[in-house]
GROMACS .gro file of C-alpha atoms in nm:
model
  251
    1MET     CA    1   0.000   0.000   0.000
    2GLN     CA    2   0.285   0.220  -0.058
    3LYS     CA    3   0.052   0.425  -0.262
    4HIS     CA    4  -0.242   0.399  -0.031
    5LEU     CA    5  -0.050   0.410   0.289
    6ALA     CA    6   0.132   0.674   0.130
    7CYS     CA    7  -0.221   0.786   0.176
    8VAL     CA    8  -0.271   0.662   0.529
    9LEU     CA    9  -0.070   0.536   0.798
   10GLY     CA   10  -0.030   0.272   0.674
   11ILE     CA   11  -0.263  -0.222   1.318
   12ALA     CA   12  -0.310  -0.338   1.390
   13ILE     CA   13  -0.608  -0.527   1.746
   14ALA     CA   14  -0.712  -0.733   1.817
   15LEU     CA   15  -0.818  -0.435   1.559
   16THR     CA   16  -1.003   0.211   1.329
   17VAL     CA   17  -1.312   0.354   1.332
   18GLY     CA   18  -1.561   0.569   1.488
   19GLY     CA   19  -1.442   0.593   1.832
   20CYS     CA   20  -1.221   0.363   2.014
   21GLY     CA   21  -1.367   0.457   2.343
   22GLY     CA   22  -1.468   0.104   2.404
   23GLY     CA   23  -1.487  -0.028   2.750
   24SER     CA   24  -1.560  -0.326   2.962
   25ASP     CA   25  -1.806  -0.391   3.235
   26SER     CA   26  -1.549  -0.576   3.443
   27THR     CA   27  -1.294  -0.491   3.708
   28PRO     CA   28  -0.993  -0.302   3.573
   29ALA     CA   29  -0.671  -0.500   3.540
   30PRO     CA   30  -0.339  -0.367   3.671
   31ALA     CA   31  -0.172  -0.115   3.440
   32PRO     CA   32   0.154  -0.219   3.270
   33THR     CA   33   0.453  -0.148   3.491
   34SER     CA   34   0.741  -0.158   3.243
   35SER     CA   35   0.822   0.138   3.019
   36SER     CA   36   0.694   0.054   2.673
   37ALA     CA   37   0.448   0.152   2.402
   38GLU     CA   38   0.207  -0.119   2.516
   39GLY     CA   39  -0.155  -0.008   2.505
   40LEU     CA   40  -0.461   0.075   2.300
   41TRP     CA   41  -0.415   0.380   2.078
   42SER     CA   42  -0.659   0.593   1.880
   43GLY     CA   43  -0.563   0.865   1.635
   44SER     CA   44  -0.528   0.965   1.273
   45THR     CA   45  -0.286   0.998   0.984
   46ASN     CA   46  -0.167   1.299   0.789
   47THR     CA   47  -0.395   1.179   0.509
   48ASN     CA   48  -0.719   1.202   0.709
   49ARG     CA   49  -0.756   0.837   0.802
   50THR     CA   50  -0.868   0.713   1.141
   51VAL     CA   51  -0.641   0.470   1.322
   52VAL     CA   52  -0.713   0.228   1.605
   53GLY     CA   53  -0.409   0.034   1.718
   54VAL     CA   54  -0.291  -0.198   1.988
   55VAL     CA   55   0.063  -0.275   2.100
   56LEU     CA   56   0.064  -0.593   2.306
   57ASP     CA   57   0.285  -0.669   2.603
   58ASP     CA   58   0.514  -0.881   2.382
   59GLY     CA   59   0.564  -0.595   2.131
   60THR     CA   60   0.332  -0.734   1.862
   61TYR     CA   61   0.117  -0.456   1.716
   62TYR     CA   62  -0.189  -0.414   1.496
   63PHE     CA   63  -0.282  -0.071   1.357
   64LEU     CA   64  -0.615  -0.075   1.173
   65TYR     CA   65  -0.690   0.218   0.947
   66SER     CA   66  -0.997   0.352   0.772
   67VAL     CA   67  -1.057   0.488   0.424
   68PRO     CA   68  -0.988   0.863   0.400
   69ALA     CA   69  -1.247   1.078   0.576
   70ASN     CA   70  -1.470   0.782   0.662
   71PRO     CA   71  -1.396   0.608   0.994
   72ASN     CA   72  -1.680   0.361   0.936
   73LEU     CA   73  -1.508   0.180   0.648
   74ILE     CA   74  -1.202  -0.035   0.707
   75ALA     CA   75  -0.913  -0.004   0.460
   76GLY     CA   76  -0.640  -0.223   0.607
   77VAL     CA   77  -0.412  -0.309   0.896
   78VAL     CA   78  -0.041  -0.269   0.959
   79GLN     CA   79   0.098  -0.554   1.168
   80GLY     CA   80   0.437  -0.657   1.300
   81ASN     CA   81   0.670  -0.665   1.600
   82GLY     CA   82   0.794  -0.344   1.758
   83ILE     CA   83   1.073  -0.251   1.997
   84SER     CA   84   1.014   0.005   2.272
   85ASN     CA   85   1.329   0.171   2.404
   86ASN     CA   86   1.338   0.488   2.614
   87GLY     CA   87   1.059   0.659   2.423
   88SER     CA   88   1.153   0.522   2.081
   89PHE     CA   89   0.926   0.276   1.900
   90THR     CA   90   1.065   0.100   1.592
   91SER     CA   91   0.974  -0.198   1.377
   92ALA     CA   92   1.175  -0.358   1.100
   93ASN     CA   93   0.912  -0.611   0.989
   94ALA     CA   94   0.586  -0.419   0.938
   95ARG     CA   95   0.338  -0.564   0.687
   96ASP     CA   96   0.061  -0.348   0.546
   97PHE     CA   97  -0.242  -0.562   0.459
   98ASN     CA   98  -0.429  -0.320   0.236
   99LEU     CA   99  -0.788  -0.373   0.119
  100GLU     CA  100  -0.783  -0.097  -0.143
  101GLY     CA  101  -0.598  -0.290  -0.410
  102SER     CA  102  -0.234  -0.255  -0.303
  103GLY     CA  103  -0.209  -0.604  -0.155
  104VAL     CA  104   0.046  -0.683   0.117
  105LEU     CA  105   0.346  -0.449   0.142
  106SER     CA  106   0.660  -0.465   0.354
  107ALA     CA  107   0.751  -0.157   0.555
  108THR     CA  108   0.930  -0.024   0.861
  109ILE     CA  109   0.806   0.202   1.138
  110SER     CA  110   1.001   0.476   1.312
  111GLY     CA  111   0.824   0.651   1.596
  112SER     CA  112   0.823   0.777   1.951
  113TYR     CA  113   0.601   0.732   2.254
  114ALA     CA  114   0.528   0.878   2.593
  115GLU     CA  115   0.421   0.583   2.803
  116ARG     CA  116   0.041   0.563   2.840
  117GLN     CA  117   0.009   0.906   2.680
  118SER     CA  118   0.098   0.927   2.312
  119LEU     CA  119   0.239   0.728   2.021
  120SER     CA  120   0.338   0.877   1.686
  121GLY     CA  121   0.559   0.794   1.394
  122SER     CA  122   0.612   0.728   1.026
  123ILE     CA  123   0.558   0.422   0.812
  124ILE     CA  124   0.832   0.381   0.555
  125TYR     CA  125   0.830   0.185   0.228
  126SER     CA  126   1.163   0.122   0.053
  127GLY     CA  127   1.317   0.417   0.232
  128VAL     CA  128   1.032   0.656   0.153
  129VAL     CA  129   0.787   0.783   0.416
  130GLY     CA  130   0.439   0.673   0.312
  131ALA     CA  131   0.247   0.841   0.590
  132THR     CA  132   0.271   0.976   0.942
  133PHE     CA  133   0.038   0.914   1.234
  134THR     CA  134  -0.037   1.045   1.581
  135SER     CA  135  -0.238   0.872   1.852
  136THR     CA  136  -0.327   0.892   2.220
  137PHE     CA  137  -0.352   0.621   2.483
  138ASP     CA  138  -0.700   0.490   2.562
  139PRO     CA  139  -0.726   0.392   2.932
  140VAL     CA  140  -0.993   0.135   2.849
  141TYR     CA  141  -0.693  -0.086   2.770
  142ASP     CA  142  -0.664  -0.144   3.145
  143ALA     CA  143  -1.010  -0.303   3.169
  144THR     CA  144  -1.052  -0.680   3.175
  145PRO     CA  145  -1.186  -0.820   2.845
  146SER     CA  146  -1.534  -0.968   2.892
  147LEU     CA  147  -1.668  -1.263   2.691
  148ALA     CA  148  -2.018  -1.177   2.816
  149SER     CA  149  -1.989  -0.833   2.655
  150LEU     CA  150  -1.843  -0.982   2.339
  151ALA     CA  151  -2.132  -1.224   2.282
  152GLY     CA  152  -2.376  -1.130   2.003
  153THR     CA  153  -2.412  -1.105   1.626
  154TYR     CA  154  -2.206  -0.849   1.435
  155THR     CA  155  -2.269  -0.737   1.078
  156GLY     CA  156  -2.010  -0.548   0.880
  157GLN     CA  157  -1.713  -0.592   0.647
  158ALA     CA  158  -1.460  -0.870   0.607
  159GLY     CA  159  -1.159  -0.828   0.385
  160SER     CA  160  -0.842  -0.994   0.256
  161SER     CA  161  -0.627  -0.970  -0.055
  162GLY     CA  162  -0.927  -1.099  -0.247
  163GLY     CA  163  -1.129  -0.788  -0.166
  164VAL     CA  164  -1.394  -0.674   0.079
  165GLU     CA  165  -1.742  -0.817   0.129
  166SER     CA  166  -2.024  -0.789   0.377
  167ALA     CA  167  -2.013  -1.052   0.652
  168THR     CA  168  -2.187  -1.161   0.971
  169VAL     CA  169  -2.014  -1.302   1.278
  170THR     CA  170  -2.198  -1.455   1.575
  171VAL     CA  171  -2.007  -1.492   1.903
  172ALA     CA  172  -2.125  -1.716   2.187
  173SER     CA  173  -2.067  -1.635   2.555
  174THR     CA  174  -1.791  -1.900   2.551
  175GLY     CA  175  -1.597  -1.706   2.287
  176VAL     CA  176  -1.671  -1.958   2.012
  177PHE     CA  177  -1.785  -1.786   1.692
  178THR     CA  178  -1.921  -1.867   1.348
  179GLY     CA  179  -1.940  -1.643   1.044
  180VAL     CA  180  -2.033  -1.619   0.680
  181GLY     CA  181  -1.954  -1.371   0.405
  182ALA     CA  182  -2.170  -1.253   0.117
  183SER     CA  183  -1.975  -1.482  -0.117
  184GLY     CA  184  -2.086  -1.785   0.083
  185CYS     CA  185  -1.749  -1.836   0.254
  186SER     CA  186  -1.807  -1.971   0.605
  187PHE     CA  187  -1.566  -1.981   0.898
  188THR     CA  188  -1.546  -2.073   1.265
  189GLY     CA  189  -1.315  -1.983   1.550
  190THR     CA  190  -1.260  -1.883   1.909
  191PHE     CA  191  -1.188  -1.560   2.096
  192THR     CA  192  -0.996  -1.586   2.425
  193PRO     CA  193  -0.939  -1.296   2.670
  194ARG     CA  194  -0.575  -1.195   2.700
  195VAL     CA  195  -0.407  -1.178   3.040
  196HIS     CA  196  -0.263  -0.832   2.963
  197GLY     CA  197  -0.488  -0.567   2.814
  198ASN     CA  198  -0.852  -0.536   2.710
  199ILE     CA  199  -0.792  -0.746   2.398
  200PHE     CA  200  -0.890  -1.095   2.281
  201ASP     CA  201  -0.668  -1.349   2.110
  202GLY     CA  202  -0.847  -1.498   1.811
  203SER     CA  203  -0.817  -1.809   1.596
  204LEU     CA  204  -1.022  -1.847   1.275
  205THR     CA  205  -1.052  -2.146   1.043
  206PHE     CA  206  -1.201  -2.106   0.695
  207GLY     CA  207  -1.438  -2.354   0.535
  208GLY     CA  208  -1.394  -2.476   0.179
  209ALA     CA  209  -1.459  -2.294  -0.146
  210PRO     CA  210  -1.551  -2.021  -0.220
  211CYS     CA  211  -1.324  -1.905   0.064
  212LEU     CA  212  -1.002  -1.745  -0.060
  213LEU     CA  213  -0.802  -1.944   0.197
  214PRO     CA  214  -1.003  -2.271   0.211
  215GLY     CA  215  -0.931  -2.490   0.511
  216SER     CA  216  -0.660  -2.263   0.648
  217THR     CA  217  -0.634  -2.120   1.000
  218VAL     CA  218  -0.522  -1.768   1.087
  219VAL     CA  219  -0.440  -1.628   1.431
  220GLY     CA  220  -0.467  -1.268   1.551
  221ILE     CA  221  -0.650  -1.037   1.788
  222ALA     CA  222  -0.984  -0.865   1.840
  223TYR     CA  223  -1.098  -0.556   2.026
  224LEU     CA  224  -1.453  -0.472   2.137
  225ASP     CA  225  -1.553  -0.106   2.146
  226VAL     CA  226  -1.828  -0.157   2.407
  227PRO     CA  227  -2.010   0.181   2.390
  228ASN     CA  228  -2.048   0.147   2.013
  229ASN     CA  229  -2.094  -0.235   2.011
  230ARG     CA  230  -1.822  -0.247   1.748
  231LEU     CA  231  -1.586  -0.539   1.695
  232TYR     CA  232  -1.246  -0.502   1.530
  233ALA     CA  233  -1.047  -0.813   1.439
  234ALA     CA  234  -0.734  -0.886   1.235
  235ALA     CA  235  -0.549  -1.211   1.174
  236PRO     CA  236  -0.257  -1.266   0.933
  237LYS     CA  237  -0.147  -1.600   0.792
  238SER     CA  238   0.154  -1.751   0.964
  239ASP     CA  239   0.376  -1.652   0.669
  240ARG     CA  240   0.212  -1.305   0.661
  241THR     CA  241   0.145  -1.323   0.288
  242ASP     CA  242  -0.226  -1.258   0.346
  243GLY     CA  243  -0.476  -1.227   0.626
  244VAL     CA  244  -0.830  -1.133   0.717
  245ILE     CA  245  -0.976  -0.818   0.874
  246PHE     CA  246  -1.324  -0.775   1.016
  247LEU     CA  247  -1.515  -0.471   1.136
  248GLY     CA  248  -1.873  -0.522   1.251
  249THR     CA  249  -2.141  -0.383   1.479
  250LYS     CA  250  -2.413  -0.555   1.683
  251PRO     CA  251  -2.753  -0.401   1.770
   0.00000   0.00000   0.00000
């Protein structure tokens, strides 16, 4: 997405949009004690895209970004492993999974953070800055993820390198979920609350044709924006040559 992220930022939660002010109805978990960029981040790019990102306690990050000027439509996710060091946040293995036609692009990230306050930086393709972003820490990251809150049926968009289509995902109170896209592709999986942060680990297995990745399993994260009943999820293939992104809302 050099071109498009040259239009954006370039996720990136366990999963962008509308307001990341999600929450949880459970008891807050202890805040991270080590100095790092860990947390849930909401912000924007210099190209008018909305960004919702999470940096996990192990440094893995997912930054989901919207189409320009429309936070309700997902455009892609930037995922990789970052290093936090005295206010500097860098990543040498970023992958931009773009849903606007650019496919999967390799990149690097160079940024800075103030712990639990702000995170900003640049995404760089082949030595050229594609976009810059700024974001602020969302304290809802300190809440405990709730499977009871997650349960329900979400309708929205699912996307991969094959394009974007409407999709429905139904999550049980156990975290087990089923889904189907407009193409007829069906899938199943499980969401599990993480020990650190208001994020869920997710595993998704595709059914057969017409799924783009028939029979394959992808692993990633999901984030529930409780006030807006909005679910963000992203899961790359193990070789990071493709992946799936979902953004949906329940009544």
